[in-house]
Structures are given as structure tokens and as C-alpha cells.
Coordinates of C-alpha atoms and ligand atoms in Angstrom, one line a residue:
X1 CA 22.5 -17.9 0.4
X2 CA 19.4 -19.9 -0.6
X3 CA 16.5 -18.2 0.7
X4 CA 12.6 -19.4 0.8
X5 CA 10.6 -16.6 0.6
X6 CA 6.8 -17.1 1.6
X7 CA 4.2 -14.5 0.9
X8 CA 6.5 -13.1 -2.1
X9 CA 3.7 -11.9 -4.8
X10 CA 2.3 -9.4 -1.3
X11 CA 3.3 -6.0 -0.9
X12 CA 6.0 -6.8 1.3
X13 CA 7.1 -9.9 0.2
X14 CA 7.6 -8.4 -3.2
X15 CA 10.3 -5.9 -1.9
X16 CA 11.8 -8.0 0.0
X17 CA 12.1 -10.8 -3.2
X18 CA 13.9 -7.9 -5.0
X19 CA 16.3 -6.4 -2.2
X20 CA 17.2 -10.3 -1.9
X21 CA 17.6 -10.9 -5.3
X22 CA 19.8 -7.3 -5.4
X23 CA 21.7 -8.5 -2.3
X24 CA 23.0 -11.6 -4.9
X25 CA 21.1 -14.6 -3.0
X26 CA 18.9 -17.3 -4.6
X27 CA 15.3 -17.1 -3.8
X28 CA 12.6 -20.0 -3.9
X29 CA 9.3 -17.0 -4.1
X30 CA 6.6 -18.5 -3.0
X31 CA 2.5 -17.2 -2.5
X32 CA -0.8 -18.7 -2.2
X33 CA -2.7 -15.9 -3.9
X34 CA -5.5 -15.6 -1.5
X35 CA -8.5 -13.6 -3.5
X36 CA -9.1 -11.4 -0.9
X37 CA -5.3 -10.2 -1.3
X38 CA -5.2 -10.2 -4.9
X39 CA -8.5 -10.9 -6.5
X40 CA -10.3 -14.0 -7.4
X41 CA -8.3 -16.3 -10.1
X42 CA -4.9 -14.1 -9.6
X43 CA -2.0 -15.8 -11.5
X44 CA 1.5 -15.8 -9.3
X45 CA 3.7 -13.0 -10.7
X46 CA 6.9 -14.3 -12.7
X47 CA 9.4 -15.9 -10.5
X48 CA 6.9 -17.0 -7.5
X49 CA 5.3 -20.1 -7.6
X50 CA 1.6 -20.9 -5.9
X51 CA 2.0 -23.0 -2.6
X52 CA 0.3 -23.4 0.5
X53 CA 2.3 -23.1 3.6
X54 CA -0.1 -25.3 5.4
X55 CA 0.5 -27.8 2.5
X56 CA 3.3 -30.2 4.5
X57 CA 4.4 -32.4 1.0
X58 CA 4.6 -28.9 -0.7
X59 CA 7.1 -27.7 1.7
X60 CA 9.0 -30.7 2.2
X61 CA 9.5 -30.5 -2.0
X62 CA 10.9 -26.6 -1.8
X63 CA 12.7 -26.6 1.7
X64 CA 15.5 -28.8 0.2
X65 CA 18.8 -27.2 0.3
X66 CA 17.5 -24.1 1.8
X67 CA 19.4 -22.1 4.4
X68 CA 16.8 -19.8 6.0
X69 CA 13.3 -19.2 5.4
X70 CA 11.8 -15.4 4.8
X71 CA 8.2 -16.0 6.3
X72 CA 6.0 -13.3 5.0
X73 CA 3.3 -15.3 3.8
X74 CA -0.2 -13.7 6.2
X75 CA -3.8 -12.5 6.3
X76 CA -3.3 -8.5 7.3
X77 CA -5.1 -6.2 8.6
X78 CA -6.7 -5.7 11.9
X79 CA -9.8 -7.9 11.3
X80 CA -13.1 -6.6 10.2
X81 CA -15.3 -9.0 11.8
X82 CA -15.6 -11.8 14.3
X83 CA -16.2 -14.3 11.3
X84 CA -12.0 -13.3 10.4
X85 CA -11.1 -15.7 13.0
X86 CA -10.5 -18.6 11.4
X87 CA -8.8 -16.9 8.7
X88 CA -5.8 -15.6 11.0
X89 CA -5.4 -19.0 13.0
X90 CA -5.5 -21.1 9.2
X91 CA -3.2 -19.2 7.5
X92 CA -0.8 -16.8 10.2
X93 CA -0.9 -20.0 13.3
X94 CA -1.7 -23.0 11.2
X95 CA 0.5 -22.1 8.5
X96 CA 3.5 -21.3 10.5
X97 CA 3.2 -24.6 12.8
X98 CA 3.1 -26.9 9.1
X99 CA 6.1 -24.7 7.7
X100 CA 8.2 -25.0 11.3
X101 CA 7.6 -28.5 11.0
X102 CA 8.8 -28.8 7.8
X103 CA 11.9 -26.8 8.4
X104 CA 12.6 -28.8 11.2
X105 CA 12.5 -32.1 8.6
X106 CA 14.8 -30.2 6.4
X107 CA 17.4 -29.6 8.9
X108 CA 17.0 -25.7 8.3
X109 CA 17.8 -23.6 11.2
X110 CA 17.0 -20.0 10.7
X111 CA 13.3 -18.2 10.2
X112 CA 13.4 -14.6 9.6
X113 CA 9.4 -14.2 10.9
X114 CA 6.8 -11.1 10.0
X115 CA 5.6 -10.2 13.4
X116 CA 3.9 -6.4 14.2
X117 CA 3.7 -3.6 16.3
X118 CA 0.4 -4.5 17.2
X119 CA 1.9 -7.6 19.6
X120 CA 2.2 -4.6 22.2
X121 CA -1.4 -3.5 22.0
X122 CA -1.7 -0.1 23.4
X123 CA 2.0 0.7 24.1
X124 CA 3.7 2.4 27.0
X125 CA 2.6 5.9 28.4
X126 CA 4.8 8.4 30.3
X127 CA 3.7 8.6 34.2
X128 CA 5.5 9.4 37.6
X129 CA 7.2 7.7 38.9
X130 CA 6.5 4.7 36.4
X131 CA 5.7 3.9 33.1
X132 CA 2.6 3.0 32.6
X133 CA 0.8 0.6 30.6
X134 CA -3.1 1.3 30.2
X135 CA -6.2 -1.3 29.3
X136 CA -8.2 -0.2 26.2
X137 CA -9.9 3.0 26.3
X138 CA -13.8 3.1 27.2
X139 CA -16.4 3.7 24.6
X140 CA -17.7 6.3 27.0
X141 CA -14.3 8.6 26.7
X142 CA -14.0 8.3 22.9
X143 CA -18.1 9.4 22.6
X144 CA -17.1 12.3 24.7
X145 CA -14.3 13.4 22.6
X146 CA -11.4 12.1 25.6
X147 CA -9.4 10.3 23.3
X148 CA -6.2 10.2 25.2
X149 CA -5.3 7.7 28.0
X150 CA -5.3 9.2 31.6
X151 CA -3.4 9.2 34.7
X152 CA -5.4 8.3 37.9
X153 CA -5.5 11.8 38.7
X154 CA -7.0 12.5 35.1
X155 CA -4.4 14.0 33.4
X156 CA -3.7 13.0 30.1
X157 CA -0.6 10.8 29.4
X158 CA 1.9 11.3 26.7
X159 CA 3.8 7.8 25.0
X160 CA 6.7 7.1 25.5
X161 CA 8.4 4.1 23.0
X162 CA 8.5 1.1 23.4
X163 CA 10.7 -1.8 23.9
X164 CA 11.1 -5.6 22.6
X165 CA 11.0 -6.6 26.8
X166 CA 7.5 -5.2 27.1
X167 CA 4.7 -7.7 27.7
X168 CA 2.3 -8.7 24.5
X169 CA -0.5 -7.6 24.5
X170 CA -2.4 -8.3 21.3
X171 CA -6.3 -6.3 21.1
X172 CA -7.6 -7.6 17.7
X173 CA -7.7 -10.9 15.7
X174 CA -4.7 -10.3 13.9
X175 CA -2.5 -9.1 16.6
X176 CA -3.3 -12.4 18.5
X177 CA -2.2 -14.4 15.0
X178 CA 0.8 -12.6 15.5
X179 CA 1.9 -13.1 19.3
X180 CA 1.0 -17.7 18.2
X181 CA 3.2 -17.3 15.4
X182 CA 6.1 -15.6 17.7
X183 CA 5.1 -18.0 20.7
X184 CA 5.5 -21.1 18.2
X185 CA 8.7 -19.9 16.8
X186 CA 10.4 -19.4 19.7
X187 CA 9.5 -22.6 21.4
X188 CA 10.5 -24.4 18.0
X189 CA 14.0 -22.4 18.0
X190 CA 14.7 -24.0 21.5
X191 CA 13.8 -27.4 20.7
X192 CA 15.4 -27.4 17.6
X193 CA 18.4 -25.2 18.4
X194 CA 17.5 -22.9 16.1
X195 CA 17.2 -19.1 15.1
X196 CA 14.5 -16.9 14.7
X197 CA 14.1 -12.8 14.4
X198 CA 10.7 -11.6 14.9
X199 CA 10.8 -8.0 13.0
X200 CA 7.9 -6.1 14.4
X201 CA 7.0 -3.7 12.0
X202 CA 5.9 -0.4 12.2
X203 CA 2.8 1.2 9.8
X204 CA 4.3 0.2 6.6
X205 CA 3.7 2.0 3.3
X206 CA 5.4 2.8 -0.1
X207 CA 5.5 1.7 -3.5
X208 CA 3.0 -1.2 -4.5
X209 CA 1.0 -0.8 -1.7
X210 CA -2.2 -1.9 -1.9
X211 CA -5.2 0.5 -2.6
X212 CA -7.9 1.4 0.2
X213 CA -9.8 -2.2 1.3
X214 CA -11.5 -2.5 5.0
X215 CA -7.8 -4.3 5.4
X216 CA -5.7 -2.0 4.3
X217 CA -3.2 0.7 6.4
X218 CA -4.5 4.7 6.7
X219 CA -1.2 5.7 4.4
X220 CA -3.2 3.8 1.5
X221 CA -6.6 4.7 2.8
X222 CA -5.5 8.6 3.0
X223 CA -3.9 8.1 -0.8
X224 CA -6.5 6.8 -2.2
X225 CA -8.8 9.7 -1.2
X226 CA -7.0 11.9 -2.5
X227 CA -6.3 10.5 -6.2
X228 CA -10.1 10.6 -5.7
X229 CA -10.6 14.1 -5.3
X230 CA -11.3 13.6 -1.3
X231 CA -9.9 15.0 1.6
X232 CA -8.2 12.8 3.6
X233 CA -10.6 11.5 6.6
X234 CA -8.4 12.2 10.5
X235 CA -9.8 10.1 13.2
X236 CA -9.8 11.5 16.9
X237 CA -8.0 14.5 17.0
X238 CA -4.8 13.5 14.5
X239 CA -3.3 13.6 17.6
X240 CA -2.6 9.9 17.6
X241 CA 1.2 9.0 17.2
X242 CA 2.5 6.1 15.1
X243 CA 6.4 5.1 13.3
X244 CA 5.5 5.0 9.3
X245 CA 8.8 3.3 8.0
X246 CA 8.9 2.4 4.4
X247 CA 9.0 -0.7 2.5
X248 CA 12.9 -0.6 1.4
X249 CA 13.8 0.2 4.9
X250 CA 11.7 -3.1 5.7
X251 CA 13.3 -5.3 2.8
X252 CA 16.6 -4.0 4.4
X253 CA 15.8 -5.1 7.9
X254 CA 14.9 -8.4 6.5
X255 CA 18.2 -8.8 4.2
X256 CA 20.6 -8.1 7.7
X257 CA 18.0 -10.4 9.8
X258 CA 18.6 -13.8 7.1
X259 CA 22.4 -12.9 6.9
X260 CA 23.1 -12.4 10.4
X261 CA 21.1 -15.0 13.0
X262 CA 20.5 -13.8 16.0
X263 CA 20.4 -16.8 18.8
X264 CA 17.8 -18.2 19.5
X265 CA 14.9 -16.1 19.5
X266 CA 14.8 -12.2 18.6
X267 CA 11.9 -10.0 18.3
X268 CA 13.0 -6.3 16.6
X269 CA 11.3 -3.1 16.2
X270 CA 11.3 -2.2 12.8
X271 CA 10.3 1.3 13.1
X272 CA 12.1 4.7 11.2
X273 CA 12.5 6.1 14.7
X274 CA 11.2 9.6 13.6
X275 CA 7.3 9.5 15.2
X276 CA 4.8 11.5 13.7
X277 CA 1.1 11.8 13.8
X278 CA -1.5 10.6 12.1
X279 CA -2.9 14.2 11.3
X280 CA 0.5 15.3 10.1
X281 CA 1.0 12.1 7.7
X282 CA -2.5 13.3 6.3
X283 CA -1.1 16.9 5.9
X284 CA 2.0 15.8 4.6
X285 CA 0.0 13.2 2.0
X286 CA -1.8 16.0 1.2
X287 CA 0.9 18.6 0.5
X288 CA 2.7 16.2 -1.7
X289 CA -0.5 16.0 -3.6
X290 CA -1.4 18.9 -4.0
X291 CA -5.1 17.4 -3.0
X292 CA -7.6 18.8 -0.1
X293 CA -6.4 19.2 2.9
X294 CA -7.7 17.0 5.7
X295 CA -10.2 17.2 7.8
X296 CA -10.4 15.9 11.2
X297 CA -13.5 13.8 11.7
X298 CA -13.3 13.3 16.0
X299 CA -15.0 9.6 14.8
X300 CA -13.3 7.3 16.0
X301 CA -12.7 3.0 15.4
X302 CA -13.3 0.8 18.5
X303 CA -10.2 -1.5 19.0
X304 CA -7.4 1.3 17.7
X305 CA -4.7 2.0 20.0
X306 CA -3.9 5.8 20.7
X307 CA -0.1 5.6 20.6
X308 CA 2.1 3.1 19.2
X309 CA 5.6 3.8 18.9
X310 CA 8.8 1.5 19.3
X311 CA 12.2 2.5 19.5
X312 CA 14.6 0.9 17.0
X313 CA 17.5 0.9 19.2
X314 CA 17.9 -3.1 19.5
X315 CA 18.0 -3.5 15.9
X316 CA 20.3 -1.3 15.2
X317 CA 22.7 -2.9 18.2
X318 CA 22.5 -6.6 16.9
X319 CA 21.8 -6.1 13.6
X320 CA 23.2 -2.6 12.6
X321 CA 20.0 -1.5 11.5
X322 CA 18.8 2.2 10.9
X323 CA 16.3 2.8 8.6
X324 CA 17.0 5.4 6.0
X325 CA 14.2 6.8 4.8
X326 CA 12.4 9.2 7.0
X327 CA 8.3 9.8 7.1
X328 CA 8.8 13.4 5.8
X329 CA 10.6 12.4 2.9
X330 CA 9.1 9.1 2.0
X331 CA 5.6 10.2 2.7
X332 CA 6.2 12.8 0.3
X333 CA 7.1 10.1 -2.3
X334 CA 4.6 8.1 -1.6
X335 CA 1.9 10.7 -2.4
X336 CA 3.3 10.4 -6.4
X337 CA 3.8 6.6 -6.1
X338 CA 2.2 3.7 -7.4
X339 CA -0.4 1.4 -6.1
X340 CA -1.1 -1.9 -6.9
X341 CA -3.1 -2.6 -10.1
X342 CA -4.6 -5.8 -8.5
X343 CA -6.9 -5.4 -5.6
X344 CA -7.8 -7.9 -3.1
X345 CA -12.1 -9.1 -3.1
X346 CA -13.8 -9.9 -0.2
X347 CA -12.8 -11.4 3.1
X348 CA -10.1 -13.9 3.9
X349 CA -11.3 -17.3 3.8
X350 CA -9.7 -19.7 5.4
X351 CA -10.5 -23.1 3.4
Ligands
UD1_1 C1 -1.4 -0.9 11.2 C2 -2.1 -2.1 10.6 C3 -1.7 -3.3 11.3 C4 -0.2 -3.4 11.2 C5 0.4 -2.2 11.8 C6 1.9 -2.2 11.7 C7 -4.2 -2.1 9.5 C8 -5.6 -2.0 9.5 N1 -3.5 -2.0 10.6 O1 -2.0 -0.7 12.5 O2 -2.3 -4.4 10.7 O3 0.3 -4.5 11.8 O4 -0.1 -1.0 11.2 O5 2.3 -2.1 10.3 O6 -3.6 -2.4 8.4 N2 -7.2 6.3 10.7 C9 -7.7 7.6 10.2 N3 -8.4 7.6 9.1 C10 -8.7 6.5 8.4 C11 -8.2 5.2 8.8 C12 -7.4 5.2 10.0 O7 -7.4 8.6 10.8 O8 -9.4 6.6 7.3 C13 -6.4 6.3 11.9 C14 -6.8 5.2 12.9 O9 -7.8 5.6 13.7 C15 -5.5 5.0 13.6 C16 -4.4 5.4 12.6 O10 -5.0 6.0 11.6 O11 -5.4 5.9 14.7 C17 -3.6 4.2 12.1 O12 -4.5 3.3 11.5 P1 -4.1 2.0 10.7 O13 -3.3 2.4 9.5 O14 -5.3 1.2 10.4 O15 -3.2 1.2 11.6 P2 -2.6 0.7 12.9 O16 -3.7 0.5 13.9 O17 -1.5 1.7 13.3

């Protein structure tokens, strides 16, 4: 099939270009090379061209004679200031509304869309005789060290996963660029009879992944101590739970979601199904590397969410998915593996 690929010079986007490629399907790779992704006056990489997604007369040019659109293309991170704003809504909302447009003018009918974990916002907690869903933890518990979320009685609750039916609840900049660009895909996929996946992705990592920014995930953060000599830094008590699936498990996900559609609008945890916790993913970083082992710091980052973890059940039903790689081994890989070259300046700006 003839796929457009958006965001395909990104860490992502570039696995999923080559599983695609791999999987024997044509692939129009495009990027817009934002500076603060990869650095001021980056060149696209052979086989991607530069394009805008909010660029309407650019799209209408590459959409022609494509079957389904790969939409990777997305300012990351959890946001590092208030003044992010505008970048997530230009580029993740904006951009997504221009391209849907677009697709709709080009009679294409199926959007494979990057969507996140972080749409739930603090996940689902075990309780009697319900599940429970909590608010955001006070600033008061975390000073004292109380870093899990609590029952009414006070004891603390354990996670249990979470499903595609729970309500969104997005905490940070990016998470809310992430529920609009799911909420505008599915209303476009009823009024234009049309197909979209949502794959919610778990904490990605692996090869290529970009080196420690304020933007970037802990795997690369907890890396890039290490090649320099440092412990890796825990937050809380390493207690905190989260699905690390790897980025050929998430270029497979996306190869089964653009050759099967699932009508008319899917959202699918993308997760390895094999929790672990943020302390052991530092010990097993750290083992791999032979570096210094980690230390536990009890600081913690206003906004993060205790638990997060998402069972991977629905994809596999509709899509046959199961990722292959587990934490264990691929973290263990990833402690040898390379980073990008390039690294990403500044903010995102949104101009
Ligand atoms: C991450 C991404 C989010 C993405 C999601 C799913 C970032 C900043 N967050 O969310 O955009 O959608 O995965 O792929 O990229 N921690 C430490 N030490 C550090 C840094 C972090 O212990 O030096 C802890 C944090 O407190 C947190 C955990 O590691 O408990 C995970 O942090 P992080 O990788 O930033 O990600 P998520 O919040 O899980």
C-alpha cells in the first residue's frame, strides 16, 4: 500500500519508515524538522522530504493516490513550561485538523494516529469494592515523602491496568494535545466514514532515541547518565510503575494498524504487557552498563503520575498484536545502543 508517513526523520517515525519499507509498502516520509527536535538548520534525512502538516497546498500535493496516512509528525514531551502551549495546539491540534482536512479532499479513509498513555492521566487504582480513579496527588504528600495514592481510609492503593473504555483524563500540555487530536479524529472518521486507530503508547525507548533534553523520556535520561559516568537519578521511591515497550514492537503495532482498519474509531494500548518499575529499569540500565548503580533521590516532578499501566489485551484481539520484546531484555539492549547524533535546541516554537 501507499503510505504517508508524517513525522518520519523522529525517533519513532524513523522505525516505523523502515518496518514499512521492510513490510514491502511505498512510503511518502515526510518531517518538518523542528530545531528543538533536531537542531537548528537540520537537513531531512535521505528519503523524507520537509513539509508542514499545517501547510494545506503541501498536503493536497503529497496525499494524491495515498491509501492511509501514518501520523507521527508531534511536539513530545510533557511540556516544560506554560509558554509550550501554543507549541502543542500549532503543531499536535492545528496540524492534525489541516492534515484531516486534506485527507478528506483526497478521498483517503484511513489514519493510523500517535496518541499516548498519558490521555488517561493518573490511571486506575485497585480499591474495594471499586476501582478507583484518583485526582492528582497534593504537593503536601509528595513533601512528606507519601508518594502513593490513598484510599479514604489511608491505605495506600496499588494500580491495576488500564483499559481503552476509561475516561481521558489528560494532566499536562501535551497530554491535552493528545486527547484534541483523538477527539478530532474520531469525529472526522464519522463524518467522513472513515477509519482511525489511536495507538496509545507506552514509555517508548530503543535504538535512536534521542539523548537526555528537558523533553525527553527517563530511559534516555537514565542512559545518558550513565555514558557520563553518573548514577542514574530515581524519583520518589522507584516505586512508581510504568510499560517500557520498545520501538520495533511500536513500528509493528503501526504496520498491523495501516493494514488492518479498524471501523471507525480505535484507540489501542500499545504497551509490552510486562510492568516494571521505574527503580528497576534504572537497576537494569545500570547492570547492562556496567555504570553506578542508582540512587533514589525521594525528589519528586509536580504533574507526574504514580502508576501508569495499560493492558494490551484489545490490541492483540483486533489487531493480533503482542509485543515481542520484553523490558528485561530490551532494556538490556538498550543500555549498549545508540543515541541519536543530532540533538534537539531549545523549546518548541510554534511559528
Ligand atoms: C512518558 C513521556 C510522555 C509519553 C509517555 C508514553 C516524557 C517527558 N514523558 O511519560 O511524553 O507520552 O511516556 O510514551 O517524555 N524519572 C526519574 N528520574 C528522572 C526522570 C524521570 O526517576 O531523571 C521518573 C519520573 O518521575 C516518572 C518516571 O520516571 O515517575 C517516568 O518519567 P518519564 O519518562 O518522563 O515519563 P512518563 O511520565 O511516564
Amino acid at each position: 500500500m501507499r503510505v504517508l508517513l508524517t513525522g518520519a526523520a523522529g525517533f519513532i517515525g524513523s522505525h516505523i519508515h523502515r518496518a514499512l519499507a521492510a513490510a514491502g509498502h511505498e512510503v511518502i516520509a515526510v518531517d518538518l524538522m523542528l530545531p528543538a527536535a533536531h537542531g537548528v538548520d537540520a537537513t531531512p534525512p535521505p528519503g523524507v522530504r520537509r513539509l508542514d502538516v499545517r501547510d494545506p497546498e503541501a498536503l493536497d500535493a503529497v496525499l494524491r493516490g495515498i491509501d492511509a496516512v501514518c501520523h507521527q509528525a508531534a511536539v513530545v514531551g510533557a511540556g516544560v513550561s506554560a509558554q509550550d502551549a501554543p507549541a502543542y495546539a500549532a503543531h499536535n491540534d492545528l496540524g492534525t485538523a489541516v492534515l484531516l482536512a486534506a485527507m478528506d479532499r483526497a478521498h483517503c479513509r484511513h489514519l493510523v494516529l500517535a496518541s499516548s498513555m498519558v490521555v488517561y492521566g493518573e490511571g486506575r487504582y485497585r480499591d474495594t469494592p471499586i476501582d478507583f480513579i484518583p485526582g492528582p496527588r497534593s504537593r503536601a504528600d509528595l513533601d512528606s515523602g507519601l508518594f502513593d495514592h490513598r484510599a479514604p481510609t489511608g491505605e495506600p492503593l496499588d494500580w491495576t491496568p488500564i483499559d481503552e473504555s476509561a475516561a481521558l483524563r489528560p494532566r499536562s500540555l501535551y497530554a491535552a494535545s493528545k486527547v484534541a487530536q483523538e477527539h478530532y479524529a474520531l469525529a472526522w472518521a464519522t463524518a467522513t466514514a472513515s477509519t482511525v486507530t489511536a495507538l496509545r503508547y507506552h514509555n517508548v525507548y530503543g535504538d535512536d532515541m534521542p539523548r537526555d533534553t528537558p523533553y525527553s523520556g527517563v530511559a534516555a535520561i537514565f542512559r545518558s547518565a550513565l555514558e557520563a559516568g553518573e548514577s542514574p537519578r530515581v524519583f520518589e521511591d522507584g516505586r512508581q510503575a510504568r510499560d517500557f515497550v520498545h520501538v520495533r514492537d511500536i513500528a509493528a503495532a503501526n504496520v498491523a494498524a495501516l493494514t488492518h482498519p479498524l471501523a471507525p474509531f480505535t484507540p489501542l494500548n500499545i504497551a509490552s504487557g510486562h510492568p516494571v518499575t521505574i527503580g528497576e529499569v534504572a537497576t537494569i540500565l545500570a547492570t547492562a552498563a556496567h555504570g553506578k548503580p542508582p540512587v533514589v533521590t525521594g525528589d519528586y516532578r509536580s504533574g507526574d503520575v504514580r502508576h501508569i499501566v495499560a493492558s494490551p489485551e484489545k490490541a492483540h484481539r483486533t489487531l493480533g498484536f503482542t509485543a515481542t520484546i520484553t523490558p528485561q531484555q530490551g532494556l538490556a539492549e538498550f543500555a549498549h545502543a545508540p543515541l541519536r547524533a543530532a540533538a534537539g535546541v531549545g523549546a518548541p516554537t510554534w511559528r
